Amino acid sequence: MLHESLIDDARALSGELTALRRAIHAEPELGLHTPMTRDKVRAALANLPLTWREGPSTTGLVATLKGAAGPGRSVLLRGDMDALAMPEETGLDFASTIPGTMHACGHDAHVAMLAGAARLLCARADQLLGEVRFMFQPGEEGHHGARFMIDDGLIGGGADGTPLPDAAFALHVMPNSRHGMIAGRAGALMASADMFDVLVRGRGGHASMPHFSADPVPVAAEIVMALQSAVTRQFDAHDPVVCTVAKIEAGSAHNVIADFAAMRGTLRSLSPRNRKGLAAMVQRVADGVTAAHGLAAEVTITEGFPVTVCDARAVALGEAVTKDLFGADAWHPLARPIMGAEDFSYVLEQVPGAMLFLGVAHEGADWQACEGIHSTRMVLDEAALPRGAALLAGLAERFLAEGFV
């Protein structure tokens, strides 16, 4: 029977998953190169019948399991490996030993759950048709690690002729969601995220004689307000966008008019059309407002991740596997997208699939009051790790056996 004993087998791995997660948590790494984490993954899975591939751009790994039952479909499971540049204030016994670096987004748990799924599926290799690719990816936190691994040909579609997988799945923990809950939605799940910089050039002088200067500060303030008005008046409220000016810098003293005012912010949208429109809006507003005051603006748009779009068939498969493994109450359909961003979006541009969320608040806790991801005090219930490993393995097992139904 499909998935038989999977959750019990995952629970038997609980100690291993916890130990791996804690080892990674204590030594967090940033960016595209996470060699200590890579080595922990290789050591944890060293005795398994996997073939490994690495590329030149990152320390990312793809391990492939060939099903012994014969050729068939291929499915990719992904776990990200990098941490965040922030201090840790959890007080855990296994807290970060690297100053200013913390696993505050749960990637340590993602790696542990993916390693657990690899163990579970290797134990079932004789029953599997096709292959499973386990993608251990660095550089998710703004470094475009998935894109680099794709460009290196590690997941398929490269110069060596390996085809892309037929489906792809990822799991992300949510520390302020009900313990054990699995959530997802078809279509746009998470937003694109781009960054903008606007530099308003003025002419400094004494604050008592502004008419002899060209003050960029009120012009920058007008740009901030004009951007908010443009969002509400130029974009359909049913296809939401977010424009946030998060930083403004100008001036040096209370009685000196600045030479420049600089601002920085984020642009988020749920459609490629609005993503393009937001960038054009910032340029148009900055040019128009500064021109009205006889000044000029320099606008820079730095592209981030695309919209994360989940295939409806993959989400339906995720729902079915969740209910089979954990019961009907475990599945939670998300009513609306989340305006955060994810670089698994690069994979989903190439391969039909889905990202699902796993609630990891401590069982019985007031989960709505728990610290969320990217908090210096974020913690998670490690008792949920076997559940995530079983889910990932179940997704692969079901897809290889049945495909998208």
mmCIF file of C-alpha atoms in Angstrom:
data_model
loop_
_atom_site.group_PDB
_atom_site.id
_atom_site.type_symbol
_atom_site.label_atom_id
_atom_site.label_comp_id
_atom_site.label_asym_id
_atom_site.label_seq_id
_atom_site.Cartn_x
_atom_site.Cartn_y
_atom_site.Cartn_z
ATOM 1 C CA MET A 1 0.000 0.000 0.000
ATOM 2 C CA LEU A 2 1.325 3.439 -0.968
ATOM 3 C CA HIS A 3 2.790 5.340 2.022
ATOM 4 C CA GLU A 4 2.318 2.354 4.351
ATOM 5 C CA SER A 5 4.392 2.793 7.541
ATOM 6 C CA LEU A 6 5.943 5.996 6.168
ATOM 7 C CA ILE A 7 5.126 8.195 9.154
ATOM 8 C CA ASP A 8 6.223 5.474 11.618
ATOM 9 C CA ASP A 9 9.504 5.059 9.747
ATOM 10 C CA ALA A 10 9.980 8.837 9.805
ATOM 11 C CA ARG A 11 9.404 8.963 13.563
ATOM 12 C CA ALA A 12 12.084 6.312 13.976
ATOM 13 C CA LEU A 13 14.517 8.803 12.432
ATOM 14 C CA SER A 14 13.571 11.569 14.874
ATOM 15 C CA GLY A 15 16.859 11.484 16.764
ATOM 16 C CA GLU A 16 18.935 11.662 13.584
ATOM 17 C CA LEU A 17 16.888 14.524 12.159
ATOM 18 C CA THR A 18 17.111 16.506 15.379
ATOM 19 C CA ALA A 19 20.863 15.976 15.657
ATOM 20 C CA LEU A 20 21.450 17.101 12.062
ATOM 21 C CA ARG A 21 19.221 20.129 12.470
ATOM 22 C CA ARG A 22 20.999 21.191 15.665
ATOM 23 C CA ALA A 23 24.462 20.720 14.168
ATOM 24 C CA ILE A 24 23.520 22.938 11.223
ATOM 25 C CA HIS A 25 21.827 25.468 13.488
ATOM 26 C CA ALA A 26 24.946 25.848 15.627
ATOM 27 C CA GLU A 27 27.149 26.617 12.616
ATOM 28 C CA PRO A 28 25.044 28.762 10.257
ATOM 29 C CA GLU A 29 26.500 29.951 6.947
ATOM 30 C CA LEU A 30 25.545 32.764 4.598
ATOM 31 C CA GLY A 31 25.150 33.087 0.865
ATOM 32 C CA LEU A 32 26.071 30.822 -2.006
ATOM 33 C CA HIS A 33 28.912 29.010 -0.270
ATOM 34 C CA THR A 34 27.973 26.896 2.746
ATOM 35 C CA PRO A 35 30.757 24.275 2.908
ATOM 36 C CA MET A 36 30.234 23.233 6.526
ATOM 37 C CA THR A 37 26.546 22.586 5.867
ATOM 38 C CA ARG A 38 27.337 20.755 2.637
ATOM 39 C CA ASP A 39 29.760 18.496 4.471
ATOM 40 C CA LYS A 40 27.208 17.751 7.184
ATOM 41 C CA VAL A 41 24.711 16.698 4.509
ATOM 42 C CA ARG A 42 27.233 14.462 2.744
ATOM 43 C CA ALA A 43 28.218 12.835 6.033
ATOM 44 C CA ALA A 44 24.610 12.263 7.106
ATOM 45 C CA LEU A 45 23.766 10.513 3.823
ATOM 46 C CA ALA A 46 27.133 8.913 3.088
ATOM 47 C CA ASN A 47 25.915 5.312 3.387
ATOM 48 C CA LEU A 48 22.991 5.693 0.975
ATOM 49 C CA PRO A 49 22.854 4.596 -2.696
ATOM 50 C CA LEU A 50 22.897 8.150 -4.052
ATOM 51 C CA THR A 51 24.870 9.749 -6.855
ATOM 52 C CA TRP A 52 26.006 13.328 -6.208
ATOM 53 C CA ARG A 53 26.455 16.347 -8.435
ATOM 54 C CA GLU A 54 27.957 19.739 -7.625
ATOM 55 C CA GLY A 55 28.458 22.840 -9.764
ATOM 56 C CA PRO A 56 31.001 25.643 -10.021
ATOM 57 C CA SER A 57 28.806 28.519 -8.829
ATOM 58 C CA THR A 58 27.743 27.368 -5.347
ATOM 59 C CA THR A 59 28.287 24.648 -2.774
ATOM 60 C CA GLY A 60 24.852 23.299 -3.692
ATOM 61 C CA LEU A 61 24.318 19.557 -4.050
ATOM 62 C CA VAL A 62 21.924 17.373 -5.977
ATOM 63 C CA ALA A 63 21.736 13.731 -4.901
ATOM 64 C CA THR A 64 19.905 11.297 -7.171
ATOM 65 C CA LEU A 65 18.192 8.076 -6.164
ATOM 66 C CA LYS A 66 17.411 5.611 -8.958
ATOM 67 C CA GLY A 67 14.378 3.480 -8.259
ATOM 68 C CA ALA A 68 15.178 -0.233 -8.515
ATOM 69 C CA ALA A 69 11.764 -1.056 -9.978
ATOM 70 C CA GLY A 70 12.765 0.467 -13.311
ATOM 71 C CA PRO A 71 12.709 3.745 -15.251
ATOM 72 C CA GLY A 72 9.835 6.159 -14.951
ATOM 73 C CA ARG A 73 9.096 9.704 -13.904
ATOM 74 C CA SER A 74 11.502 11.985 -12.053
ATOM 75 C CA VAL A 75 10.730 14.260 -9.125
ATOM 76 C CA LEU A 76 12.825 16.883 -7.359
ATOM 77 C CA LEU A 77 12.665 17.678 -3.643
ATOM 78 C CA ARG A 78 14.389 20.840 -2.445
ATOM 79 C CA GLY A 79 15.757 22.066 0.878
ATOM 80 C CA ASP A 80 17.652 25.350 1.303
ATOM 81 C CA MET A 81 20.788 25.566 3.427
ATOM 82 C CA ASP A 82 21.772 29.190 4.138
ATOM 83 C CA ALA A 83 21.149 31.358 7.185
ATOM 84 C CA LEU A 84 20.561 35.056 7.825
ATOM 85 C CA ALA A 85 22.969 37.832 8.828
ATOM 86 C CA MET A 86 21.427 38.548 12.228
ATOM 87 C CA PRO A 87 22.175 37.753 15.871
ATOM 88 C CA GLU A 88 20.465 34.912 17.707
ATOM 89 C CA GLU A 89 18.579 35.575 20.948
ATOM 90 C CA THR A 90 16.857 32.229 21.519
ATOM 91 C CA GLY A 91 18.958 31.010 24.449
ATOM 92 C CA LEU A 92 19.008 27.490 22.978
ATOM 93 C CA ASP A 93 21.743 25.078 24.033
ATOM 94 C CA PHE A 94 22.620 24.675 20.351
ATOM 95 C CA ALA A 95 22.360 28.371 19.443
ATOM 96 C CA SER A 96 24.565 29.846 16.753
ATOM 97 C CA THR A 97 28.278 29.883 17.468
ATOM 98 C CA ILE A 98 28.875 32.271 14.552
ATOM 99 C CA PRO A 99 28.441 35.913 15.665
ATOM 100 C CA GLY A 100 25.829 37.848 13.700
ATOM 101 C CA THR A 101 24.547 34.760 11.880
ATOM 102 C CA MET A 102 21.413 32.745 12.638
ATOM 103 C CA HIS A 103 19.143 30.129 11.116
ATOM 104 C CA ALA A 104 16.093 32.338 11.591
ATOM 105 C CA CYS A 105 14.160 31.070 8.567
ATOM 106 C CA GLY A 106 14.136 27.369 9.346
ATOM 107 C CA HIS A 107 16.546 26.277 6.616
ATOM 108 C CA ASP A 108 18.306 24.038 9.158
ATOM 109 C CA ALA A 109 15.013 22.192 9.556
ATOM 110 C CA HIS A 110 14.497 22.088 5.785
ATOM 111 C CA VAL A 111 17.848 20.336 5.325
ATOM 112 C CA ALA A 112 17.127 17.857 8.107
ATOM 113 C CA MET A 113 13.685 17.007 6.695
ATOM 114 C CA LEU A 114 15.072 16.576 3.180
ATOM 115 C CA ALA A 115 17.823 14.315 4.499
ATOM 116 C CA GLY A 116 15.134 12.332 6.303
ATOM 117 C CA ALA A 117 13.128 12.017 3.095
ATOM 118 C CA ALA A 118 16.253 10.721 1.349
ATOM 119 C CA ARG A 119 16.651 8.029 4.025
ATOM 120 C CA LEU A 120 12.988 7.033 3.808
ATOM 121 C CA LEU A 121 13.003 6.797 0.021
ATOM 122 C CA CYS A 122 16.303 4.937 -0.159
ATOM 123 C CA ALA A 123 14.756 2.313 2.130
ATOM 124 C CA ARG A 124 11.940 2.010 -0.429
ATOM 125 C CA ALA A 125 14.132 2.109 -3.529
ATOM 126 C CA ASP A 126 13.154 -1.392 -4.611
ATOM 127 C CA GLN A 127 9.537 -0.230 -4.938
ATOM 128 C CA LEU A 128 10.229 3.013 -6.819
ATOM 129 C CA LEU A 129 9.854 3.518 -10.563
ATOM 130 C CA GLY A 130 11.927 6.425 -11.834
ATOM 131 C CA GLU A 131 14.176 8.682 -9.812
ATOM 132 C CA VAL A 132 14.201 11.245 -7.033
ATOM 133 C CA ARG A 133 16.562 14.236 -7.020
ATOM 134 C CA PHE A 134 17.331 15.827 -3.660
ATOM 135 C CA MET A 135 18.348 19.479 -4.112
ATOM 136 C CA PHE A 136 20.329 20.906 -1.196
ATOM 137 C CA GLN A 137 20.524 24.579 -2.097
ATOM 138 C CA PRO A 138 22.477 27.480 -0.597
ATOM 139 C CA GLY A 139 21.874 31.161 -1.253
ATOM 140 C CA GLU A 140 18.102 31.365 -0.859
ATOM 141 C CA GLU A 141 18.182 34.483 1.302
ATOM 142 C CA GLY A 142 18.443 36.966 -1.547
ATOM 143 C CA HIS A 143 21.408 35.348 -3.296
ATOM 144 C CA HIS A 144 19.507 33.566 -6.126
ATOM 145 C CA GLY A 145 20.984 30.183 -5.245
ATOM 146 C CA ALA A 146 18.303 28.218 -7.113
ATOM 147 C CA ARG A 147 18.964 30.194 -10.287
ATOM 148 C CA PHE A 148 22.701 29.503 -10.056
ATOM 149 C CA MET A 149 22.112 25.783 -9.574
ATOM 150 C CA ILE A 150 19.741 25.741 -12.541
ATOM 151 C CA ASP A 151 22.276 27.611 -14.675
ATOM 152 C CA ASP A 152 24.918 25.059 -13.642
ATOM 153 C CA GLY A 153 22.657 22.319 -15.000
ATOM 154 C CA LEU A 154 22.422 20.568 -11.639
ATOM 155 C CA ILE A 155 18.699 19.848 -11.692
ATOM 156 C CA GLY A 156 18.618 18.943 -15.387
ATOM 157 C CA GLY A 157 18.187 20.728 -18.670
ATOM 158 C CA GLY A 158 21.931 21.395 -18.930
ATOM 159 C CA ALA A 159 24.590 20.593 -21.499
ATOM 160 C CA ASP A 160 24.931 16.974 -20.346
ATOM 161 C CA GLY A 161 21.489 16.151 -21.700
ATOM 162 C CA THR A 162 19.854 15.268 -18.371
ATOM 163 C CA PRO A 163 16.202 16.281 -18.689
ATOM 164 C CA LEU A 164 14.513 18.506 -16.164
ATOM 165 C CA PRO A 165 12.471 16.645 -13.537
ATOM 166 C CA ASP A 166 8.792 16.076 -14.195
ATOM 167 C CA ALA A 167 7.733 17.669 -10.897
ATOM 168 C CA ALA A 168 9.280 19.592 -8.010
ATOM 169 C CA PHE A 169 8.271 20.111 -4.381
ATOM 170 C CA ALA A 170 9.596 22.128 -1.454
ATOM 171 C CA LEU A 171 8.508 22.482 2.142
ATOM 172 C CA HIS A 172 8.866 25.619 4.289
ATOM 173 C CA VAL A 173 8.379 25.696 8.046
ATOM 174 C CA MET A 174 6.151 28.318 9.655
ATOM 175 C CA PRO A 175 6.953 28.765 13.372
ATOM 176 C CA ASN A 176 3.829 30.844 14.001
ATOM 177 C CA SER A 177 1.408 28.341 12.491
ATOM 178 C CA ARG A 178 -0.432 25.468 14.152
ATOM 179 C CA HIS A 179 1.765 22.467 14.894
ATOM 180 C CA GLY A 180 1.652 19.911 12.102
ATOM 181 C CA MET A 181 -0.600 21.885 9.783
ATOM 182 C CA ILE A 182 0.201 21.569 6.064
ATOM 183 C CA ALA A 183 -0.884 24.515 3.897
ATOM 184 C CA GLY A 184 -0.783 25.396 0.236
ATOM 185 C CA ARG A 185 -2.625 26.964 -2.660
ATOM 186 C CA ALA A 186 -2.700 26.759 -6.441
ATOM 187 C CA GLY A 187 -1.480 29.702 -8.493
ATOM 188 C CA ALA A 188 0.489 32.581 -7.021
ATOM 189 C CA LEU A 189 1.727 31.537 -3.583
ATOM 190 C CA MET A 190 4.395 34.172 -2.908
ATOM 191 C CA ALA A 191 5.307 37.498 -4.470
ATOM 192 C CA SER A 192 8.096 38.711 -6.667
ATOM 193 C CA ALA A 193 10.481 40.934 -4.722
ATOM 194 C CA ASP A 194 12.557 43.678 -6.332
ATOM 195 C CA MET A 195 14.544 46.470 -4.705
ATOM 196 C CA PHE A 196 14.603 50.111 -5.720
ATOM 197 C CA ASP A 197 16.974 52.966 -4.951
ATOM 198 C CA VAL A 198 16.122 56.606 -5.669
ATOM 199 C CA LEU A 199 18.737 59.338 -5.367
ATOM 200 C CA VAL A 200 17.436 62.909 -5.446
ATOM 201 C CA ARG A 201 20.248 65.357 -6.146
ATOM 202 C CA GLY A 202 19.891 68.866 -4.748
ATOM 203 C CA ARG A 203 22.152 71.739 -3.783
ATOM 204 C CA GLY A 204 23.070 72.159 -0.151
ATOM 205 C CA GLY A 205 23.258 75.312 1.888
ATOM 206 C CA HIS A 206 22.347 76.952 5.181
ATOM 207 C CA ALA A 207 18.980 75.919 6.560
ATOM 208 C CA SER A 208 18.101 79.563 7.287
ATOM 209 C CA MET A 209 18.312 80.468 3.589
ATOM 210 C CA PRO A 210 16.610 77.661 1.633
ATOM 211 C CA HIS A 211 16.001 79.983 -1.345
ATOM 212 C CA PHE A 212 19.733 79.900 -2.065
ATOM 213 C CA SER A 213 19.720 76.104 -2.128
ATOM 214 C CA ALA A 214 17.824 73.298 -3.832
ATOM 215 C CA ASP A 215 16.512 71.217 -0.941
ATOM 216 C CA PRO A 216 16.114 67.523 -1.893
ATOM 217 C CA VAL A 217 14.435 66.474 1.360
ATOM 218 C CA PRO A 218 10.872 67.760 0.767
ATOM 219 C CA VAL A 219 11.120 66.490 -2.801
ATOM 220 C CA ALA A 220 12.048 63.019 -1.508
ATOM 221 C CA ALA A 221 9.155 63.186 0.964
ATOM 222 C CA GLU A 222 6.810 64.039 -1.882
ATOM 223 C CA ILE A 223 8.090 61.047 -3.842
ATOM 224 C CA VAL A 224 7.328 58.756 -0.895
ATOM 225 C CA MET A 225 3.732 59.947 -0.721
ATOM 226 C CA ALA A 226 3.299 59.940 -4.497
ATOM 227 C CA LEU A 227 4.419 56.314 -4.649
ATOM 228 C CA GLN A 228 1.760 55.312 -2.111
ATOM 229 C CA SER A 229 -0.926 57.183 -4.040
ATOM 230 C CA ALA A 230 0.180 55.605 -7.307
ATOM 231 C CA VAL A 231 -0.112 52.112 -5.830
ATOM 232 C CA THR A 232 -3.734 52.666 -4.834
ATOM 233 C CA ARG A 233 -4.734 54.456 -8.030
ATOM 234 C CA GLN A 234 -2.782 52.707 -10.794
ATOM 235 C CA PHE A 235 -3.027 49.031 -9.818
ATOM 236 C CA ASP A 236 -6.023 46.719 -9.552
ATOM 237 C CA ALA A 237 -6.720 45.989 -5.884
ATOM 238 C CA HIS A 238 -7.559 42.381 -6.836
ATOM 239 C CA ASP A 239 -4.008 41.881 -8.183
ATOM 240 C CA PRO A 240 -2.183 43.365 -5.191
ATOM 241 C CA VAL A 241 1.172 45.101 -5.119
ATOM 242 C CA VAL A 242 3.297 46.482 -2.289
ATOM 243 C CA CYS A 243 5.664 49.424 -2.526
ATOM 244 C CA THR A 244 7.516 50.144 0.709
ATOM 245 C CA VAL A 245 10.102 52.872 1.214
ATOM 246 C CA ALA A 246 12.116 51.292 3.995
ATOM 247 C CA LYS A 247 15.093 53.640 4.342
ATOM 248 C CA ILE A 248 15.688 57.381 3.795
ATOM 249 C CA GLU A 249 19.040 59.074 4.205
ATOM 250 C CA ALA A 250 19.797 62.798 3.955
ATOM 251 C CA GLY A 251 21.590 65.600 5.719
ATOM 252 C CA SER A 252 24.345 65.975 8.279
ATOM 253 C CA ALA A 253 23.162 68.574 10.818
ATOM 254 C CA HIS A 254 20.048 70.349 12.061
ATOM 255 C CA ASN A 255 20.906 73.593 10.252
ATOM 256 C CA VAL A 256 22.328 72.327 6.953
ATOM 257 C CA ILE A 257 20.332 71.674 3.784
ATOM 258 C CA ALA A 258 21.475 68.390 2.259
ATOM 259 C CA ASP A 259 23.085 67.926 -1.121
ATOM 260 C CA PHE A 260 21.100 64.761 -1.736
ATOM 261 C CA ALA A 261 18.346 62.545 -0.372
ATOM 262 C CA ALA A 262 18.473 58.802 -0.938
ATOM 263 C CA MET A 263 15.725 56.273 -0.405
ATOM 264 C CA ARG A 264 15.544 52.522 -0.671
ATOM 265 C CA GLY A 265 12.638 50.126 -0.666
ATOM 266 C CA THR A 266 10.960 46.994 -1.931
ATOM 267 C CA LEU A 267 8.493 46.286 -4.732
ATOM 268 C CA ARG A 268 6.315 43.198 -4.501
ATOM 269 C CA SER A 269 3.674 41.845 -6.836
ATOM 270 C CA LEU A 270 1.815 38.675 -7.729
ATOM 271 C CA SER A 271 1.968 38.931 -11.516
ATOM 272 C CA PRO A 272 4.708 39.583 -14.092
ATOM 273 C CA ARG A 273 2.637 42.424 -15.550
ATOM 274 C CA ASN A 274 2.423 44.285 -12.260
ATOM 275 C CA ARG A 275 6.049 43.569 -11.512
ATOM 276 C CA LYS A 276 7.035 45.395 -14.673
ATOM 277 C CA GLY A 277 4.479 48.114 -13.988
ATOM 278 C CA LEU A 278 5.827 48.776 -10.475
ATOM 279 C CA ALA A 279 9.344 49.389 -11.739
ATOM 280 C CA ALA A 280 8.031 51.762 -14.398
ATOM 281 C CA MET A 281 5.904 53.555 -11.778
ATOM 282 C CA VAL A 282 8.895 54.291 -9.537
ATOM 283 C CA GLN A 283 10.835 55.745 -12.447
ATOM 284 C CA ARG A 284 7.869 57.824 -13.625
ATOM 285 C CA VAL A 285 7.040 59.206 -10.182
ATOM 286 C CA ALA A 286 10.644 60.013 -9.316
ATOM 287 C CA ASP A 287 11.241 61.753 -12.648
ATOM 288 C CA GLY A 288 7.972 63.689 -12.507
ATOM 289 C CA VAL A 289 8.203 64.905 -8.920
ATOM 290 C CA THR A 290 11.844 65.950 -9.156
ATOM 291 C CA ALA A 291 11.262 67.700 -12.483
ATOM 292 C CA ALA A 292 8.423 69.704 -10.956
ATOM 293 C CA HIS A 293 10.922 71.103 -8.453
ATOM 294 C CA GLY A 294 13.748 71.633 -10.903
ATOM 295 C CA LEU A 295 15.774 68.677 -9.646
ATOM 296 C CA ALA A 296 16.631 65.264 -11.035
ATOM 297 C CA ALA A 297 16.459 61.684 -9.766
ATOM 298 C CA GLU A 298 18.562 58.594 -10.359
ATOM 299 C CA VAL A 299 16.519 55.396 -10.120
ATOM 300 C CA THR A 300 17.983 51.894 -9.835
ATOM 301 C CA ILE A 301 15.836 48.757 -9.888
ATOM 302 C CA THR A 302 17.514 45.571 -8.651
ATOM 303 C CA GLU A 303 15.577 42.475 -9.616
ATOM 304 C CA GLY A 304 14.928 39.884 -6.944
ATOM 305 C CA PHE A 305 12.940 36.654 -7.094
ATOM 306 C CA PRO A 306 10.027 36.041 -9.492
ATOM 307 C CA VAL A 307 6.493 35.234 -8.391
ATOM 308 C CA THR A 308 6.236 31.749 -6.854
ATOM 309 C CA VAL A 309 3.507 30.020 -8.852
ATOM 310 C CA CYS A 310 2.276 26.572 -7.796
ATOM 311 C CA ASP A 311 0.806 24.116 -10.286
ATOM 312 C CA ALA A 312 -2.777 23.204 -9.350
ATOM 313 C CA ARG A 313 -2.096 19.503 -9.988
ATOM 314 C CA ALA A 314 0.908 19.546 -7.663
ATOM 315 C CA VAL A 315 -1.097 21.261 -4.919
ATOM 316 C CA ALA A 316 -3.880 18.695 -5.314
ATOM 317 C CA LEU A 317 -1.300 15.932 -4.959
ATOM 318 C CA GLY A 318 0.052 17.634 -1.844
ATOM 319 C CA GLU A 319 -3.420 17.783 -0.349
ATOM 320 C CA ALA A 320 -4.071 14.114 -1.103
ATOM 321 C CA VAL A 321 -0.768 12.947 0.377
ATOM 322 C CA THR A 322 -1.266 15.117 3.474
ATOM 323 C CA LYS A 323 -4.707 13.692 4.143
ATOM 324 C CA ASP A 324 -3.551 10.124 3.537
ATOM 325 C CA LEU A 325 -0.617 10.481 5.917
ATOM 326 C CA PHE A 326 -2.005 12.704 8.648
ATOM 327 C CA GLY A 327 -5.780 12.890 8.262
ATOM 328 C CA ALA A 328 -8.155 15.406 6.712
ATOM 329 C CA ASP A 329 -7.693 17.994 9.458
ATOM 330 C CA ALA A 330 -4.004 18.370 8.681
ATOM 331 C CA TRP A 331 -4.584 20.142 5.353
ATOM 332 C CA HIS A 332 -5.235 23.897 5.301
ATOM 333 C CA PRO A 333 -5.988 25.603 1.976
ATOM 334 C CA LEU A 334 -4.528 29.104 1.907
ATOM 335 C CA ALA A 335 -7.144 31.669 0.949
ATOM 336 C CA ARG A 336 -4.635 34.194 -0.353
ATOM 337 C CA PRO A 337 -0.975 34.489 -1.302
ATOM 338 C CA ILE A 338 1.802 35.659 0.996
ATOM 339 C CA MET A 339 3.704 38.776 -0.050
ATOM 340 C CA GLY A 340 7.053 37.330 1.009
ATOM 341 C CA ALA A 341 9.312 35.929 -1.708
ATOM 342 C CA GLU A 342 11.081 32.609 -2.381
ATOM 343 C CA ASP A 343 13.744 31.606 -4.874
ATOM 344 C CA PHE A 344 12.109 28.192 -5.337
ATOM 345 C CA SER A 345 10.173 30.334 -7.807
ATOM 346 C CA TYR A 346 13.071 29.822 -10.252
ATOM 347 C CA VAL A 347 12.538 26.057 -10.118
ATOM 348 C CA LEU A 348 8.780 26.432 -10.563
ATOM 349 C CA GLU A 349 9.376 28.553 -13.681
ATOM 350 C CA GLN A 350 11.033 25.476 -15.201
ATOM 351 C CA VAL A 351 9.163 22.555 -13.635
ATOM 352 C CA PRO A 352 5.527 22.093 -12.539
ATOM 353 C CA GLY A 353 5.359 21.761 -8.787
ATOM 354 C CA ALA A 354 4.462 23.368 -5.491
ATOM 355 C CA MET A 355 5.803 24.735 -2.241
ATOM 356 C CA LEU A 356 3.888 23.759 0.880
ATOM 357 C CA PHE A 357 4.060 25.163 4.410
ATOM 358 C CA LEU A 358 4.467 23.140 7.600
ATOM 359 C CA GLY A 359 3.343 24.567 10.933
ATOM 360 C CA VAL A 360 6.070 24.051 13.548
ATOM 361 C CA ALA A 361 4.799 25.970 16.576
ATOM 362 C CA HIS A 362 5.157 23.867 19.702
ATOM 363 C CA GLU A 363 2.179 21.602 20.170
ATOM 364 C CA GLY A 364 -0.379 23.220 22.448
ATOM 365 C CA ALA A 365 1.237 26.665 22.192
ATOM 366 C CA ASP A 366 -0.614 29.846 21.291
ATOM 367 C CA TRP A 367 0.832 29.642 17.794
ATOM 368 C CA GLN A 368 -0.421 33.082 16.779
ATOM 369 C CA ALA A 369 1.754 34.620 19.497
ATOM 370 C CA CYS A 370 4.892 32.717 18.485
ATOM 371 C CA GLU A 371 7.839 34.486 16.891
ATOM 372 C CA GLY A 372 7.772 34.328 13.106
ATOM 373 C CA ILE A 373 10.541 33.669 10.624
ATOM 374 C CA HIS A 374 13.412 36.185 10.512
ATOM 375 C CA SER A 375 13.052 36.886 14.215
ATOM 376 C CA THR A 376 16.143 36.734 16.429
ATOM 377 C CA ARG A 377 14.004 34.695 18.865
ATOM 378 C CA MET A 378 12.462 32.260 16.393
ATOM 379 C CA VAL A 379 12.219 28.667 17.621
ATOM 380 C CA LEU A 380 10.469 25.591 16.262
ATOM 381 C CA ASP A 381 9.190 22.280 17.568
ATOM 382 C CA GLU A 382 11.588 19.579 16.407
ATOM 383 C CA ALA A 383 8.831 17.005 16.906
ATOM 384 C CA ALA A 384 7.497 18.220 13.536
ATOM 385 C CA LEU A 385 10.657 17.182 11.648
ATOM 386 C CA PRO A 386 9.553 13.565 11.016
ATOM 387 C CA ARG A 387 6.238 14.866 9.722
ATOM 388 C CA GLY A 388 8.030 17.019 7.152
ATOM 389 C CA ALA A 389 10.342 14.186 6.128
ATOM 390 C CA ALA A 390 7.383 11.838 5.690
ATOM 391 C CA LEU A 391 5.482 14.412 3.661
ATOM 392 C CA LEU A 392 8.389 15.028 1.275
ATOM 393 C CA ALA A 393 8.921 11.296 0.840
ATOM 394 C CA GLY A 394 5.201 10.754 0.354
ATOM 395 C CA LEU A 395 5.021 13.429 -2.331
ATOM 396 C CA ALA A 396 7.841 11.761 -4.259
ATOM 397 C CA GLU A 397 6.405 8.274 -3.774
ATOM 398 C CA ARG A 398 2.933 9.294 -4.944
ATOM 399 C CA PHE A 399 4.180 11.245 -7.955
ATOM 400 C CA LEU A 400 6.463 8.454 -9.170
ATOM 401 C CA ALA A 401 3.636 5.952 -8.849
ATOM 402 C CA GLU A 402 0.771 7.990 -10.267
ATOM 403 C CA GLY A 403 2.004 11.300 -11.668
ATOM 404 C CA PHE A 404 -0.413 14.196 -11.656
ATOM 405 C CA VAL A 405 -3.920 12.805 -11.650
#
